[in-house]
XYZ file of C-alpha atoms in Angstrom:
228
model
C 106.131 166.643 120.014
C 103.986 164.712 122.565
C 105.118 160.661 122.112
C 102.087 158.170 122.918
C 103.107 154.281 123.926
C 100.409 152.067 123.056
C 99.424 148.601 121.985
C 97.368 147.683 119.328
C 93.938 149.556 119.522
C 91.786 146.681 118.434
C 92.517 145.233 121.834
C 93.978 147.525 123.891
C 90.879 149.566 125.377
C 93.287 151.600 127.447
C 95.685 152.336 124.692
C 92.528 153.316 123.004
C 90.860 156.128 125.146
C 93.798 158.674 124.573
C 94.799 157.996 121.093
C 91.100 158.257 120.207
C 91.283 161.785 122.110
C 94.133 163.139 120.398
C 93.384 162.095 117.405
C 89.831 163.752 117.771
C 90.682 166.650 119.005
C 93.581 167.110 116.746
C 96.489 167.033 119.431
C 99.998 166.606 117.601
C 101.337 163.519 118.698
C 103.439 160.503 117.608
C 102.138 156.885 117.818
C 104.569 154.497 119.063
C 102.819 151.310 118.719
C 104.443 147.923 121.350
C 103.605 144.596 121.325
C 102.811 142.592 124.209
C 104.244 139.326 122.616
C 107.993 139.323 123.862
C 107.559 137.175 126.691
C 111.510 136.907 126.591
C 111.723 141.209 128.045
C 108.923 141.533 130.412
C 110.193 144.167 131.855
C 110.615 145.641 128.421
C 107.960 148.072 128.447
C 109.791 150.103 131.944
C 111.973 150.770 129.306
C 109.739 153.706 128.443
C 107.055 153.550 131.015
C 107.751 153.695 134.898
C 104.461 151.207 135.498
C 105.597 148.929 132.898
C 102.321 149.234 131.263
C 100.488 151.250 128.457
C 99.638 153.940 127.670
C 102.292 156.087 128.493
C 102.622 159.740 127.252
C 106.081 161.551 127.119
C 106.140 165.278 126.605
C 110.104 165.520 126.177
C 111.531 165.137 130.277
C 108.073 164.779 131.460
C 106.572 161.030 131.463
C 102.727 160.535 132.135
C 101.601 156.961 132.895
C 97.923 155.961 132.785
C 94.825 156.378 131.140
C 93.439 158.775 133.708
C 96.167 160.462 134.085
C 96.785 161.264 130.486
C 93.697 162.744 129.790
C 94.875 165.229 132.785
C 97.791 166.070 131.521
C 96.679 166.978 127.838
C 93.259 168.827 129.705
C 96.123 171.455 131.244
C 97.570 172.041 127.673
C 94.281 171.455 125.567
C 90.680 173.335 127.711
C 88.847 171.138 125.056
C 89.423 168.163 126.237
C 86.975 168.789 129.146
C 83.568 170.869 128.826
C 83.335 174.498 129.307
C 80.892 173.683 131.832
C 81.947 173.443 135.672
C 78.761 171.166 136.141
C 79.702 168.595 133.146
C 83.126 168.628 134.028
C 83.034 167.602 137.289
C 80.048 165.208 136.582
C 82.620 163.685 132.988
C 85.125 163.560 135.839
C 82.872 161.482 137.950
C 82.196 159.333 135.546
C 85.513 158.571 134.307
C 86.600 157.365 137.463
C 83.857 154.982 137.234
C 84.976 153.799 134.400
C 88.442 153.513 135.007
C 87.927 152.000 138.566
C 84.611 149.225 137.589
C 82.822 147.387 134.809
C 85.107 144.544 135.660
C 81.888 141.937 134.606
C 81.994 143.864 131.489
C 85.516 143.690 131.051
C 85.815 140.130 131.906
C 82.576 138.907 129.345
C 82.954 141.211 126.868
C 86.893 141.544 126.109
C 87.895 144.089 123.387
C 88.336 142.386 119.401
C 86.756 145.751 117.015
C 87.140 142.768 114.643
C 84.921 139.802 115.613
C 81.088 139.596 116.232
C 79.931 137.060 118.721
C 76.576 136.587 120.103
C 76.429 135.829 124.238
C 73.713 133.486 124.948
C 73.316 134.754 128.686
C 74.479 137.630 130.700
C 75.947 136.712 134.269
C 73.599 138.728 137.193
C 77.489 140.201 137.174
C 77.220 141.224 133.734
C 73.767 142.422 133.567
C 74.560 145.530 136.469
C 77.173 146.421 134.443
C 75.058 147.158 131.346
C 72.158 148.562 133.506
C 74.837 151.042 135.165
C 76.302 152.092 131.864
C 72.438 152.843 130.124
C 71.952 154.945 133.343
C 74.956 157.078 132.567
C 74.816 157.294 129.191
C 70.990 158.485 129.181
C 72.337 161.001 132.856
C 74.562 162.678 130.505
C 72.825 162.713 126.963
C 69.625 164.031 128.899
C 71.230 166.256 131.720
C 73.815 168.279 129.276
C 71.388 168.195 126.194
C 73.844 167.355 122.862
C 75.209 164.646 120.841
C 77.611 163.437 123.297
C 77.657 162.946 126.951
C 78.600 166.133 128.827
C 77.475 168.383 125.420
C 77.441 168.986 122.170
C 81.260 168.573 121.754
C 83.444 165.484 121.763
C 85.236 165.302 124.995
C 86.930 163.195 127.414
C 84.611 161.295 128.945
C 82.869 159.925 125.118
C 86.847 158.681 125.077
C 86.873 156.636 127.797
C 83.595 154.907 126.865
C 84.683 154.729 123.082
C 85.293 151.192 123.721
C 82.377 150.066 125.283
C 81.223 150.921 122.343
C 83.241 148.817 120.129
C 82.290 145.870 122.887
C 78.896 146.608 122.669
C 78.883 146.075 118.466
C 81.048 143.201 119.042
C 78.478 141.470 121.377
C 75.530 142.895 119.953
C 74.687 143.942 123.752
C 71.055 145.400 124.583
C 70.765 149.175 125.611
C 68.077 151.298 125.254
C 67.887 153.089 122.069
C 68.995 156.508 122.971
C 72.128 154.573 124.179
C 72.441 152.462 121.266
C 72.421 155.632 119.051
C 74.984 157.650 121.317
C 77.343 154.240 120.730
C 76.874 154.036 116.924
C 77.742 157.942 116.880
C 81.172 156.770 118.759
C 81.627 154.141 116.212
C 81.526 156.605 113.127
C 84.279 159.077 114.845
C 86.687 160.117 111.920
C 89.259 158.901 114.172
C 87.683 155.538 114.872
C 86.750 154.580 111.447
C 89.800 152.862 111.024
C 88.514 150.239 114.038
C 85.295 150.287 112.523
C 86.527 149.506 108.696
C 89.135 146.732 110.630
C 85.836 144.399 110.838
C 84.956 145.051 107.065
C 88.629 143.064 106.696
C 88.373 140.531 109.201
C 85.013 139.456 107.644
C 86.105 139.579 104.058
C 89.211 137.563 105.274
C 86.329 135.060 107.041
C 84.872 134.777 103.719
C 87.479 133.739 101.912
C 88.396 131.428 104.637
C 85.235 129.974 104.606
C 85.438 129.584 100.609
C 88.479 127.605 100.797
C 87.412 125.383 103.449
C 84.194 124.513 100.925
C 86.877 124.201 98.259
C 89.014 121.684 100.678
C 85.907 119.468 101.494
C 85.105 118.942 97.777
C 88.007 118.006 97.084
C 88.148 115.155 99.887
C 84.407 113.947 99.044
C 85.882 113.589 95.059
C 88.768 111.769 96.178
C 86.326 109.788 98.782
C 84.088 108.733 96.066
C 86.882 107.379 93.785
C 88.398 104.853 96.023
């Protein structure tokens, strides 16, 4: 069975794009989740990954390293994971390399927590292309190839790679146009993703209670205030 090295998906945008494909498209894999916290074996990850990095796909003798070229490798054994379409796959191709090669503003402003929601209160000139360039693809391939998602009606590689954009652009409550809004809330409520999406229900109810006993602490210190 395919083997998938990743870090943790709530900030990991990389290791995100081709679990969120497998998972979608029901590829058989297993999940083996690293942390980026042992500063005491950076050169851990080569352990496992020629680049060092994540993700990194193993298919038995044959290792796969990078986002991009993931996706690749799984569109030889899986058709589905491109469209039909010679057109939308060579436009989702496109696209993806966008993706994978810009949006550094984005990137840099707007880094990946599914968890947190945080308001910006301006958008670098940077920034603001970035957003403009992404409505302009998203509405290119909802309009051009007619369906749901952005080279069709089916779920596909290139919705992957801007799954989470999507999670950054509910984090930072950033302004598309509506059609693009839509196509990133229908992202959001992937059965694979939901587990992202239900990860802010428990950060906020954790918030909550954090917030409660903070209220809780500062009564306590105005009571023992007012007696001495």
């Amino acid at each position: 069975m395919l083997e998938l090295f990743i870090a943790n998906k709530n900030y990991s945008s990389w290791s995100l794009r081709p679990w969120l494909l497998m998972r979608e498209l029901n590829i058989p894999f297993t999940e083996q989740l690293v942390h980026f916290d042992d500063e005491s074996q950076p050169d851990a990850f080569r352990s496992f990954s020629p680049s060092g990095k994540v993700p990194c796909l193993i298919d038995e003798t044959t290792v796969v390293w990078d986002s991009l070229a993931i996706v690749e490798y799984l569109a030889e054994k899986t058709p589905q994971v491109f469209p039909s379409d010679t057109t939308a796959r060579a436009w989702s191709r496109s696209v993806m390399a966008e993706m994978h090669s810009g949006f550094f503003a984005l990137r840099h402003s707007c880094t990946m927590n599914c968890g947190l929601r945080i308001r910006l209160d301006t958008y670098t000139p940077e920034l603001q292309k970035n957003i403009v360039r992404l409505d302009e693809l998203w509405g290119e391939g909802l309009n051009r190839f007619g369906g749901n998602y952005l080279a069709g009606n089916s779920f596909t590689a290139v919705d992957a790679f801007f799954a989470p954009v999507a999670f950054r652009i509910q984090t930072y409550g950033l302004t598309l146009s509506p059609e693009a809004l839509a196509y990133g809330q229908r992202l959001l409520v992937l059965p694979a993703g939901m587990p992202l999406h239900c990860l802010r229900l428990g950060v906020m109810k954790r918030m909550k209670k954090w917030r409660e006993m903070e209220r809780g602490c500062m009564i306590i210190v105005l009571l023992l205030l007012k007696n001495i």
